[in-house]
Short mmCIF file of C-alpha atoms and ligand atoms in Angstrom, two decimals:
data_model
loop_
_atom_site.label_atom_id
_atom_site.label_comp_id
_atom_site.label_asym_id
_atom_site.label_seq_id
_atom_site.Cartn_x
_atom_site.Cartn_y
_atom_site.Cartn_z
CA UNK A 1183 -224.52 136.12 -3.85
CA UNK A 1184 -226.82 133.67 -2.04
CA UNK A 1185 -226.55 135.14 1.65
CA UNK A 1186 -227.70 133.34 4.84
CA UNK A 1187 -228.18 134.89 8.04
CA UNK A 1188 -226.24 131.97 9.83
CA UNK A 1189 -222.59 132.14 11.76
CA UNK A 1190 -221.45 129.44 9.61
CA UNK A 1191 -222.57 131.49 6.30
CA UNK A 1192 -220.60 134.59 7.86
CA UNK A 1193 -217.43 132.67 9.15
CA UNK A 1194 -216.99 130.74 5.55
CA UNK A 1195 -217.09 134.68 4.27
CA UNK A 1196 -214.46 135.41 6.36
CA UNK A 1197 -212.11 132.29 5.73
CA UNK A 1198 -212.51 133.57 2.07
CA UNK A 1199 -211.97 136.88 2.20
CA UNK A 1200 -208.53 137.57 0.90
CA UNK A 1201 -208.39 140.84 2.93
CA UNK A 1202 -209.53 139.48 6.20
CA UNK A 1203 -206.38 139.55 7.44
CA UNK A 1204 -206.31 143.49 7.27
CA UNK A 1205 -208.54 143.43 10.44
CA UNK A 1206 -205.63 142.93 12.57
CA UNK A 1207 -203.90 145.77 11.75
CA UNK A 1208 -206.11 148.01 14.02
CA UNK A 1209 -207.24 148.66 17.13
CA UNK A 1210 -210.51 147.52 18.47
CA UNK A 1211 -211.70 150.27 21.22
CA UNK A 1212 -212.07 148.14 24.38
CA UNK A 1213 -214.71 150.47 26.25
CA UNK A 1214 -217.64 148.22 25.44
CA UNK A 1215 -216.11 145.93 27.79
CA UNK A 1216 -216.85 142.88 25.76
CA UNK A 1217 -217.04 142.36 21.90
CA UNK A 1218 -216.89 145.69 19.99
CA UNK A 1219 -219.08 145.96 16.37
CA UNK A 1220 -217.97 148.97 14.96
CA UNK A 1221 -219.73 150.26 12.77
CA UNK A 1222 -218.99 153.79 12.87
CA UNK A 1223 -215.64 154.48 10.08
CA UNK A 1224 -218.09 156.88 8.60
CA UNK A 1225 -217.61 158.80 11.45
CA UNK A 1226 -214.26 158.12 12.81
CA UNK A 1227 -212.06 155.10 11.45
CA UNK A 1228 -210.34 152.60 13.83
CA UNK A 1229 -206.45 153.41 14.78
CA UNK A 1230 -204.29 151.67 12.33
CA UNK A 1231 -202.27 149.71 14.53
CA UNK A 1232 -198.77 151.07 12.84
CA UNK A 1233 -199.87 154.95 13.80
CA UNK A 1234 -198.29 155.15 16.93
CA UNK A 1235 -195.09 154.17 15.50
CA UNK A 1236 -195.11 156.68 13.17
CA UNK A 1237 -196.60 159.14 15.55
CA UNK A 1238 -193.70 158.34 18.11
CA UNK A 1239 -190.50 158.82 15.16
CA UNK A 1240 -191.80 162.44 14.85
CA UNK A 1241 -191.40 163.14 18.29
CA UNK A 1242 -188.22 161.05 18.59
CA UNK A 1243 -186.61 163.10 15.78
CA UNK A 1244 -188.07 166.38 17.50
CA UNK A 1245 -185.97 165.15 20.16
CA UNK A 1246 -182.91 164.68 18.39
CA UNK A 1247 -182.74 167.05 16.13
CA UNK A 1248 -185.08 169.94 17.28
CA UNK A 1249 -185.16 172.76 14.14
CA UNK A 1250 -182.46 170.32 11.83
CA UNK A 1251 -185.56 168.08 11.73
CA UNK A 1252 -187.12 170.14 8.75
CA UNK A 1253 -184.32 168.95 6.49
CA UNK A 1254 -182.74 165.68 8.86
CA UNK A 1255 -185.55 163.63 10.60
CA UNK A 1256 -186.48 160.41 8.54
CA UNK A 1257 -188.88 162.22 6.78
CA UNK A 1258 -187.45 165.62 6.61
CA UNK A 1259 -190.46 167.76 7.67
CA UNK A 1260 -190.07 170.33 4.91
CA UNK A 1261 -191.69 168.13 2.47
CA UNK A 1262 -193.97 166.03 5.13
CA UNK A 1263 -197.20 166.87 2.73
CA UNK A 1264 -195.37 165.50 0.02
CA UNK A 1265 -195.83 161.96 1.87
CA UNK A 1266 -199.69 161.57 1.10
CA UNK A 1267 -199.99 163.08 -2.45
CA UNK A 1268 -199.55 159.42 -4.45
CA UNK A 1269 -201.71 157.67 -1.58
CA UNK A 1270 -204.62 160.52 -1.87
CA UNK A 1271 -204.26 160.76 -5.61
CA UNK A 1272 -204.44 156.85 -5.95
CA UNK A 1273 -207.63 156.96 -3.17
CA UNK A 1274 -209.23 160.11 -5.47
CA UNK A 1275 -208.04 159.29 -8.85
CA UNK A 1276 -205.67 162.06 -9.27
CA UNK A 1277 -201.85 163.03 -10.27
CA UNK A 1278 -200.20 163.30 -7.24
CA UNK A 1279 -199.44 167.49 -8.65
CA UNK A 1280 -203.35 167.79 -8.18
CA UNK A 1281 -203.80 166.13 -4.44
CA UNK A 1282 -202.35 168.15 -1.36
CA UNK A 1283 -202.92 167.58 2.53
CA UNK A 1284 -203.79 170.70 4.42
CA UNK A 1285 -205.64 172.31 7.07
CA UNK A 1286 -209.18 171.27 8.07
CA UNK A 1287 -212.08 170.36 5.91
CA UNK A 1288 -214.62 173.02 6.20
CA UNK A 1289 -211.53 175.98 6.13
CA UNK A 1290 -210.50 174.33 2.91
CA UNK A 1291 -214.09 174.27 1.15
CA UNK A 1292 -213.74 178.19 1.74
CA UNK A 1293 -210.29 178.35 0.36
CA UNK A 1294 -211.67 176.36 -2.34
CA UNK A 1295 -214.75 178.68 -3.11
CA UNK A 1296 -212.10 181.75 -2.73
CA UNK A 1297 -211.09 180.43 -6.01
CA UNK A 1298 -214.22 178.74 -7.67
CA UNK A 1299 -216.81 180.69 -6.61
CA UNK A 1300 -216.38 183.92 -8.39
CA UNK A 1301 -220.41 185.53 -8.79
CA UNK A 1302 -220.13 187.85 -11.52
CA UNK A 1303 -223.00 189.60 -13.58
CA UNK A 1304 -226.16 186.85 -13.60
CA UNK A 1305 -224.09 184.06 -13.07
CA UNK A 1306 -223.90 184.24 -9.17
CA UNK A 1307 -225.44 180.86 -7.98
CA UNK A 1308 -224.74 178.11 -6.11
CA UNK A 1309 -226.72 174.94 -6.25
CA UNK A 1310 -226.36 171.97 -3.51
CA UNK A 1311 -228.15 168.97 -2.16
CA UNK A 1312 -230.87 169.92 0.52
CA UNK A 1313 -229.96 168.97 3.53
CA UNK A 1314 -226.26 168.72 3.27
CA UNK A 1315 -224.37 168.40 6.33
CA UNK A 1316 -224.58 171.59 8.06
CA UNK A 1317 -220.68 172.64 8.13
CA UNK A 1318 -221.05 173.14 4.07
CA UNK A 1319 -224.92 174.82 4.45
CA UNK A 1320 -223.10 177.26 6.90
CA UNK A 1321 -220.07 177.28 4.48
CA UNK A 1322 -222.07 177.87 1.49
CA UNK A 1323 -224.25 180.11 3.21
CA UNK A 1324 -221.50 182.31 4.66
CA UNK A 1325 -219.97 182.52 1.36
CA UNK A 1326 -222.72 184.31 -0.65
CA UNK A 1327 -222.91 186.64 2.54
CA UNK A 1328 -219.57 187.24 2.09
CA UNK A 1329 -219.77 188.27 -1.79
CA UNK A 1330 -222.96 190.33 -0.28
CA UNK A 1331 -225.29 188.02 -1.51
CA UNK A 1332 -228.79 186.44 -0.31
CA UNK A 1333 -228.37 182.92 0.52
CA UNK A 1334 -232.63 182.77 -0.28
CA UNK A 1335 -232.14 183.97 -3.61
CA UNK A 1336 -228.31 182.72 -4.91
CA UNK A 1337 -228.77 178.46 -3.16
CA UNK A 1338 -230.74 176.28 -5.48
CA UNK A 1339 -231.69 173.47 -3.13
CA UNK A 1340 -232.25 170.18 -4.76
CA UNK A 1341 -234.58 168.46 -1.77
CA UNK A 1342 -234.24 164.47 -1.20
CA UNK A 1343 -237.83 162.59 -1.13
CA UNK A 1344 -239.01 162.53 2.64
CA UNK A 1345 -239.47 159.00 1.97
CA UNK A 1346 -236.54 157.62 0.64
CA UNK A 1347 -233.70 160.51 1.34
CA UNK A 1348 -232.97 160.05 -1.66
CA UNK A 1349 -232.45 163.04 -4.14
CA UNK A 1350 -233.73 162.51 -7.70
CA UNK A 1351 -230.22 162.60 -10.27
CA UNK A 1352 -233.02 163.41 -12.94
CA UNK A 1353 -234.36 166.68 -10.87
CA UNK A 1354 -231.07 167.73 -10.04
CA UNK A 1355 -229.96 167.83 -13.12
CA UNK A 1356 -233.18 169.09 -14.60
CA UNK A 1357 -232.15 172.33 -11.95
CA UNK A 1358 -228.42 172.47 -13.04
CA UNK A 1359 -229.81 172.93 -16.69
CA UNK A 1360 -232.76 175.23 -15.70
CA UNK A 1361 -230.63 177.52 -14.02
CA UNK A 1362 -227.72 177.44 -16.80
CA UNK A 1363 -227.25 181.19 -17.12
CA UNK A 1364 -227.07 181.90 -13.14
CA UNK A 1365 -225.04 179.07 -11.95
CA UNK A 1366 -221.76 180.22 -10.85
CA UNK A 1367 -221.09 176.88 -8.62
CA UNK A 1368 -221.84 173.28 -8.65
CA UNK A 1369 -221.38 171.88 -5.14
CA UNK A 1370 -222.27 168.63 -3.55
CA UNK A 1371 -221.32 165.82 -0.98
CA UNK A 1372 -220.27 163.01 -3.33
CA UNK A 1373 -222.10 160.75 -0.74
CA UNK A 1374 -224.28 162.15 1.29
CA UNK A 1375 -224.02 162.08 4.83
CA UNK A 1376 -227.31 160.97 6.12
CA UNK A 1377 -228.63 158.26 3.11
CA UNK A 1378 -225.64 157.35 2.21
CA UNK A 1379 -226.46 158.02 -1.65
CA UNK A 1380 -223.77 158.49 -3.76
CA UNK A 1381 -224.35 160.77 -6.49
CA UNK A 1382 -223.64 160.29 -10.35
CA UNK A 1383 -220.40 161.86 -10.11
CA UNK A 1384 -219.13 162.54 -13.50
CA UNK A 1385 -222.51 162.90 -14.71
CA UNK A 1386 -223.26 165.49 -12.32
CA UNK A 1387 -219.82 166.81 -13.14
CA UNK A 1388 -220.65 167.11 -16.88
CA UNK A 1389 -224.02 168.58 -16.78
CA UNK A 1390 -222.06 171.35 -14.12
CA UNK A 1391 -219.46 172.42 -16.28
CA UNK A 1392 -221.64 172.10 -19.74
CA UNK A 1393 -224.04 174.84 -17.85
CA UNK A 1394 -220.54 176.90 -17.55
CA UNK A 1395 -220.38 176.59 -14.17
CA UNK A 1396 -217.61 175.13 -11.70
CA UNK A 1397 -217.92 171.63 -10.44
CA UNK A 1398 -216.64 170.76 -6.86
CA UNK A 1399 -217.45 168.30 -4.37
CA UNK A 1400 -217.26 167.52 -0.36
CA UNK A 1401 -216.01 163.47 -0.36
CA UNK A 1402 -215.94 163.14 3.34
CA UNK A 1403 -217.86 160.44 2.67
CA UNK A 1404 -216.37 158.60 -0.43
CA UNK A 1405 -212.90 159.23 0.08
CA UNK A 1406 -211.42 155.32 0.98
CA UNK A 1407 -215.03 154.53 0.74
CA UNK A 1408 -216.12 154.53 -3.22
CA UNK A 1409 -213.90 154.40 -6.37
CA UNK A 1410 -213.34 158.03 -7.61
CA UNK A 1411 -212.15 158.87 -10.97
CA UNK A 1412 -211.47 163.05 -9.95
CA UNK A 1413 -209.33 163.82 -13.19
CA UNK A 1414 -210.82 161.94 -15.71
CA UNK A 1415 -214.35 163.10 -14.99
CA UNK A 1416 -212.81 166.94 -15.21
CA UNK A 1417 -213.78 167.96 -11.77
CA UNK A 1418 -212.80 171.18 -11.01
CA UNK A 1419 -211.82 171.18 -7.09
CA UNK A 1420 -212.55 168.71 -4.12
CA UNK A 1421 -211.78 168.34 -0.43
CA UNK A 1422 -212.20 165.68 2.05
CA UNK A 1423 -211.32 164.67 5.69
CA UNK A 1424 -208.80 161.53 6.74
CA UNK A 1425 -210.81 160.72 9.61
CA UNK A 1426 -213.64 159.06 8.50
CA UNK A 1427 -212.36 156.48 5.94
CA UNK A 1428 -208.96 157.51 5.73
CA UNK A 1429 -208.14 155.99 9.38
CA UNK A 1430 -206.43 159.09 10.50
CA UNK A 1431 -207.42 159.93 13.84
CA UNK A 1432 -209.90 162.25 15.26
CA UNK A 1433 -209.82 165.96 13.46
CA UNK A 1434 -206.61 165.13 11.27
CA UNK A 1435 -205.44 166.58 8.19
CA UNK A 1436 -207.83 166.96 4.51
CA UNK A 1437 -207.28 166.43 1.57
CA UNK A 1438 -207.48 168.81 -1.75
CA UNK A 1439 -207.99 168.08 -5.46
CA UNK A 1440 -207.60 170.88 -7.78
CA UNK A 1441 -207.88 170.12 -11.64
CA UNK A 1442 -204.51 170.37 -13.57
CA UNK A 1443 -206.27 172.73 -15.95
CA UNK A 1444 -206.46 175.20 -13.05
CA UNK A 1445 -202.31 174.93 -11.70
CA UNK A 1446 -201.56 177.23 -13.93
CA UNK A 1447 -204.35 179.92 -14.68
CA UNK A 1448 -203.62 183.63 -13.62
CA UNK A 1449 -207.19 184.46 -13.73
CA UNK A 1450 -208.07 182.75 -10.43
CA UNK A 1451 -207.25 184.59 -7.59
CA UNK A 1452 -206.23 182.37 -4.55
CA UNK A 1453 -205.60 183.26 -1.17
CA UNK A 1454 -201.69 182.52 -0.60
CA UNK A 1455 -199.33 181.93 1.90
CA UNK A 1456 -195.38 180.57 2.37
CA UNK A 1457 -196.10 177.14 1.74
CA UNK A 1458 -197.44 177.84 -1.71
CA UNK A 1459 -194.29 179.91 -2.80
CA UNK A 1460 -192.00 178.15 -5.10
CA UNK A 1461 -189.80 175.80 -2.99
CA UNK A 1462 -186.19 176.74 -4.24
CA UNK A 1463 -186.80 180.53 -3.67
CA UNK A 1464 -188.85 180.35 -0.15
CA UNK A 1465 -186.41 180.77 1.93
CA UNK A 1466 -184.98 183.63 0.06
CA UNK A 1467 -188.19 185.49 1.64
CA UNK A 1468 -188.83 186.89 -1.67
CA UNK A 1469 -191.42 189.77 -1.68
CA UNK A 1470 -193.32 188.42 -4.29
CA UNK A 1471 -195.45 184.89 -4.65
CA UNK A 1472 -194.36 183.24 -7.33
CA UNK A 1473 -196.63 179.76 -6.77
CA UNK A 1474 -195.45 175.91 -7.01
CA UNK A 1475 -197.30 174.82 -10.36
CA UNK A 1476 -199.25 172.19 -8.59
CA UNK A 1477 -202.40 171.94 -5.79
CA UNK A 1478 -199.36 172.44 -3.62
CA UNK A 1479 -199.64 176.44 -4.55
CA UNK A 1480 -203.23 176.52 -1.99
CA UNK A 1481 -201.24 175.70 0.51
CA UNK A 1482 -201.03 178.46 3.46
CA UNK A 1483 -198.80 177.23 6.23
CA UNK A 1484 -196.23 174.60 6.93
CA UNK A 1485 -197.29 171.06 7.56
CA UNK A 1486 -198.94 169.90 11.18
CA UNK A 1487 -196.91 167.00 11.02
CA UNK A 1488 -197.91 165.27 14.31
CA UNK A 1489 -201.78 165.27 12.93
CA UNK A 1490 -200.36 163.77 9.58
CA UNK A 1491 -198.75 160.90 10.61
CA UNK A 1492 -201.13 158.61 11.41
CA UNK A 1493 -202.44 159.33 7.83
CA UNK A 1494 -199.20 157.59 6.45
CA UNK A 1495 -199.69 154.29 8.54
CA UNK A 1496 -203.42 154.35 6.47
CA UNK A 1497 -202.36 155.33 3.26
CA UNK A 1498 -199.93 152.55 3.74
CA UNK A 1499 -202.46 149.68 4.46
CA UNK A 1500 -204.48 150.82 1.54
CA UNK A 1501 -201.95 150.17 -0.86
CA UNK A 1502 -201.35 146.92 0.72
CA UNK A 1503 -205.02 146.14 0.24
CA UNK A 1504 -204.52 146.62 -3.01
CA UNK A 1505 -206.77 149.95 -3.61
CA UNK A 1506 -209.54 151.22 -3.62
CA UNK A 1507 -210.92 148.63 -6.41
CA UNK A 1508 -210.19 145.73 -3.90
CA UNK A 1509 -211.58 147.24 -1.52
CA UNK A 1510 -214.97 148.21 -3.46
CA UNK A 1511 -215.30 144.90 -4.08
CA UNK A 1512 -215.44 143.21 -0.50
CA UNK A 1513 -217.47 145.90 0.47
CA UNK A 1514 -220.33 145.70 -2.04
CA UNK A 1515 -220.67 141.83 -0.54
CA UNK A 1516 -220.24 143.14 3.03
CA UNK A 1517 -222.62 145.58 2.98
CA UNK A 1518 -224.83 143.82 0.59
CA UNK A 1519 -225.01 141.02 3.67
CA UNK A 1520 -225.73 143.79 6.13
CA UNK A 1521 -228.88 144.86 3.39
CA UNK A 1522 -229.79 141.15 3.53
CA UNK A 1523 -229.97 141.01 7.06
CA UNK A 1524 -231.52 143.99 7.71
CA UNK A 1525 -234.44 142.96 5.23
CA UNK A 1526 -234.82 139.32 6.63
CA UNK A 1527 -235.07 140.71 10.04
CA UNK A 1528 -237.72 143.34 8.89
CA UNK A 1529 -239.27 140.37 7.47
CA UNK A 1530 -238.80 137.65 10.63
CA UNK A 1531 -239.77 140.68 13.16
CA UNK A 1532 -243.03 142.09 10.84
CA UNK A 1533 -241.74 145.51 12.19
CA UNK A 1534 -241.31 147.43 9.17
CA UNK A 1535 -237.63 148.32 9.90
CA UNK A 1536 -236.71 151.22 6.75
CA UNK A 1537 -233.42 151.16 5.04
CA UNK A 1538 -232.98 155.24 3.79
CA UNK A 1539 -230.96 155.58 0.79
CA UNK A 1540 -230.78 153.50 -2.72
CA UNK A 1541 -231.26 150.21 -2.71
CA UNK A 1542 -229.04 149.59 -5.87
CA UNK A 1543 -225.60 149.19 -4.62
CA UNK A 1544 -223.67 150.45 -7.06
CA UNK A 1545 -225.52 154.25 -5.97
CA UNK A 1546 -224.26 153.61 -2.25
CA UNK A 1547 -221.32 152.92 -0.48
CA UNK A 1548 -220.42 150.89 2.54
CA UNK A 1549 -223.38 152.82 4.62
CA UNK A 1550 -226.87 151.83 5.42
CA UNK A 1551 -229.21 154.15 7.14
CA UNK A 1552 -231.73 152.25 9.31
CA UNK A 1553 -234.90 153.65 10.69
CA UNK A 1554 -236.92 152.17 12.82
CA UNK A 1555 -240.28 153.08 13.21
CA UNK A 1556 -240.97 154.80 16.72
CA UNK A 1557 -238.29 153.28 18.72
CA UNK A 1558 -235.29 153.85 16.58
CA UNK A 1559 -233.56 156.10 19.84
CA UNK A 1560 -234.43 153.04 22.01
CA UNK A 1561 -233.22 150.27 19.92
CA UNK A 1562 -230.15 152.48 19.29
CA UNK A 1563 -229.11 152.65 23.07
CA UNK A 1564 -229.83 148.75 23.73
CA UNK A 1565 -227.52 148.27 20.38
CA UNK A 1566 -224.81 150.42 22.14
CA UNK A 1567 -225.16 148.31 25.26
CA UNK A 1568 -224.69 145.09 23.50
CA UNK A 1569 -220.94 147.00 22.13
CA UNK A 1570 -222.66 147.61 18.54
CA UNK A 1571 -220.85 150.35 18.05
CA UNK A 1572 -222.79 152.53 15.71
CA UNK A 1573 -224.14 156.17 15.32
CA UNK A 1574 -227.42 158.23 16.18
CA UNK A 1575 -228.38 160.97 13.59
CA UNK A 1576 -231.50 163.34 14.49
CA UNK A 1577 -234.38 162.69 13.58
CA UNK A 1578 -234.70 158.77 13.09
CA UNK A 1579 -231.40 157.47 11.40
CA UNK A 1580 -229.11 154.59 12.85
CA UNK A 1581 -225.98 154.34 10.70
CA UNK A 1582 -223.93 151.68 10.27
CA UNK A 1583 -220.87 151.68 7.94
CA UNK A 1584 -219.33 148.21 7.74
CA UNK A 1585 -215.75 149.01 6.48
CA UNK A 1586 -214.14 146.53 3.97
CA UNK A 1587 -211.06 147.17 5.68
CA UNK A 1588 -211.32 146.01 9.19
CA UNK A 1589 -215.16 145.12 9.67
CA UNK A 1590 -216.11 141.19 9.11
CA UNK A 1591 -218.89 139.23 7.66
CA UNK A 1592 -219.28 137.73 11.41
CA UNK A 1593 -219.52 141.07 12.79
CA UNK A 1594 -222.36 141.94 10.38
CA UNK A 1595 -223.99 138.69 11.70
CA UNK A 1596 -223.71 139.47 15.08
CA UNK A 1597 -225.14 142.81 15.08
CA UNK A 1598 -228.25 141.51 13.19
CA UNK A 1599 -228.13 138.45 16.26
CA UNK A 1600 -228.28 141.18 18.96
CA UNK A 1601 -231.01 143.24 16.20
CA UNK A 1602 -233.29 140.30 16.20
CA UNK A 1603 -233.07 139.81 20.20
CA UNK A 1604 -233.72 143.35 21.06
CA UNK A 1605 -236.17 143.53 18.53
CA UNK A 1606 -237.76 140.46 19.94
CA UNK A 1607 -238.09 141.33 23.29
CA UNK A 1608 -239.20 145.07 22.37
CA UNK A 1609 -242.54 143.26 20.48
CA UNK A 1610 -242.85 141.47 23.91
CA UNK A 1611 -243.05 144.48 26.10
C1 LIG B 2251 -219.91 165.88 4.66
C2 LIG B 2251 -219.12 166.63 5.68
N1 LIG B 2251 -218.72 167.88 5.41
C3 LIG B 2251 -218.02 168.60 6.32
C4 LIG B 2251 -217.70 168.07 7.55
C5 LIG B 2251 -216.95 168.94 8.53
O1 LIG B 2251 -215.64 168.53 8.68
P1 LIG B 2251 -214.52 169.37 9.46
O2 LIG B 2251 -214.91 169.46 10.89
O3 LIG B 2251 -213.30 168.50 9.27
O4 LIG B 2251 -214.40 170.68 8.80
C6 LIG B 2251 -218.08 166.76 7.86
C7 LIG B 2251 -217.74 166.17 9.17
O5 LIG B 2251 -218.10 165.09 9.53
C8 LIG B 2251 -218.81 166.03 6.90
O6 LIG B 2251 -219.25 164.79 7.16
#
């Protein structure tokens, strides 16, 4: 693609883009007081328009129907998580049996590791990406305290260049195979938080399980953002959140993949509840747990269901959008505009603005981490004032996450407009 850093160049985009008209099916926050340039769905995704709606029949058929709502509201409540699996398993390449909606992300990465992370004899480690966000360091941590292990000794670290940010595939898998005999757990943010690199999945995957060890991943950030393939590339277990990407609203519902190879084995030990147990007999209050064959037996409670429904107005549009492959493919172009920019104003400017992370865009998703040499908190908070709505991330990193969904070629143009201005009258200072 030839891009130009011109309105006309960005407003031709626009008139071509075949899922432009997705935009308007969300709210634009109104705070800035003027034009808002959100950048921030990597963070928390714009209110699909259609939420409230389904927000509001929940409480009208609480209203009407109080307790009969389990079995009579429009979507009888007894089966409300059933409403996401074929959305989450088309988002995450799944079967619907192997997706499930539940609780929070971090308590599910421990309900995950309950099962998957079993130390036993030498094979007790865990191996990571340095610097992962903190909730899994303090999950991952917390679980080899809790097995009475030393987090120094069991957590291979694979560092990312303090350079780039990015981590070296080659390294990491160099570590995977050096450690073959001690690696209990394979465990890594599919895209990384901060660089927005997004790992060699299946190759990752592979090396994992051909060192005998389980594979599972944290897709906060590729879940709605990056094509994933979960069953075919024989991942063991995932989990994500539905409020980045996923449009869901702030601290809803995530989402769980568990292999199909693992519905059915006795050997893992889970941690159960009621909403595992076998639907026909789980009202009989049976004494013993006899699980649902399906991701649905990790389940622990019944459904939040006014936290979920926003997720189903989301889910909804993405399937309109046509998937995650449509989707992928205005947003290689979108954010491969917001590269361009970035670069020509580096260029324009001669301030050596960075861009952390890979510059190949098929190892990245919709995110670009800026730095900006010295002033990067300054240039951040005139940004903000100009209603660039984007986020700070200690020490140096602007992010900016232009989602195909609702985010514009123009509104990649104007935040590189009010870039080059601030820019221009910083050098003048
Ligand atoms: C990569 C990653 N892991 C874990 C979390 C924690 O999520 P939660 O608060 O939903 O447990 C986040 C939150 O942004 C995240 O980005």
């Amino acid at each position: 693609m030839d891009y130009r850093f011109d309105l006309d160049f960005a407003r031709s985009q626009d008139a071509h883009d075949p899922l432009a008209r997705f935009r308007d099916a969300f709210h634009f926050p109104t705070f800035t007081g003027g034009p808002c340039y959100y950048f921030t769905g990597n963070s928390l995704g714009l209110q699909p328009r259609k939420a409230k709606d389904y927000l509001n029949e929940e409480l009208d058929d609480w209203a009407r129907w109080g307790v009969e709502g389990h079995t009579k509201a429009r979507r009888p409540w007894l089966r409300y998580h059933e409403y996401f699996a074929e959305g989450m398993a088309a988002l995450t390449g799944a079967d619907p049996t192997e997706v499930v909606a539940m609780n929070g992300l971090t308590v599910n990465l421990h309900l995950l590791m309950a099962t998957f992370y079993r130390p036993q004899g030498r094979r007790t480690k865990i191996l990571c990406e340095g610097k992962a966000f903190p909730s899994d360091q303090y999950a991952l941590h917390s679980q080899l305290r809790w097995h009475g292990l030393d987090p120094a000794e069991h957590l291979v670290e694979v560092q990312p260049d303090p350079e780039s940010g990015l981590i070296d595939e080659e390294e990491l898998i160099g570590l995977i195979d050096e450690h073959r005999d001690e690696l209990a757990l394979v465990m890594i943010g599919g895209v990384n938080y901060y660089s927005g690199q997004w790992f060699a999945m299946e190759r990752i995957t592979d090396a994992g399980k051909r060192a005998g060890a389980m594979v599972g991943w944290d897709l906060a950030h590729a879940v709605g953002n990056v094509p994933l393939h979960l069953h075919k590339w024989n991942v063991d277990f995932a989990a994500w959140c539905s409020y980045k990407y996923l449009n869901a609203g702030p601290g809803a519902v995530s989402g769980v993949f568990i292999h199909r190879q693992h519905h059915d084995t006795s050997d893992l030990p889970r941690l159960e509840g009621w909403w595992g147990h076998d639907k026909d007999s789980r009202f009989a209050m049976p004494d013993r747990f006899k699980p649902i064959p399906s991701a649905e037996a990790w389940q622990l409670s019944n459904a939040p269901v006014f936290s979920m429904a926003p997720l189903l107005a989301s889910l909804e549009l993405f399937a309109e959008a046509g998937g995650i492959s449509a989707l992928r493919k205005k947003s290689l172009l979108l954010t491969g505009y917001l590269h361009f920019v970035m670069e020509s104003l580096s260029r324009e400017s001669g301030q050596n603005l960075k861009i952390l992370g890979p510059k190949e865009p098929e190892k990245r998703g919709c995110q670009l981490s800026l730095v900006v040499p010295e002033r990067g908190r300054k240039v951040f908070e005139a940004l903000s004032a100009k209603g660039v709505v984007a986020d700070w991330r200690e020490p140096a990193v602007i992010r900016l996450a232009p989602v195909p969904l609702y985010n514009s070629f123009e509104d990649v143009y104007r935040f590189g407009e009010i870039l080059a201005k601030i820019l221009k009258d910083e050098a003048e200072k």
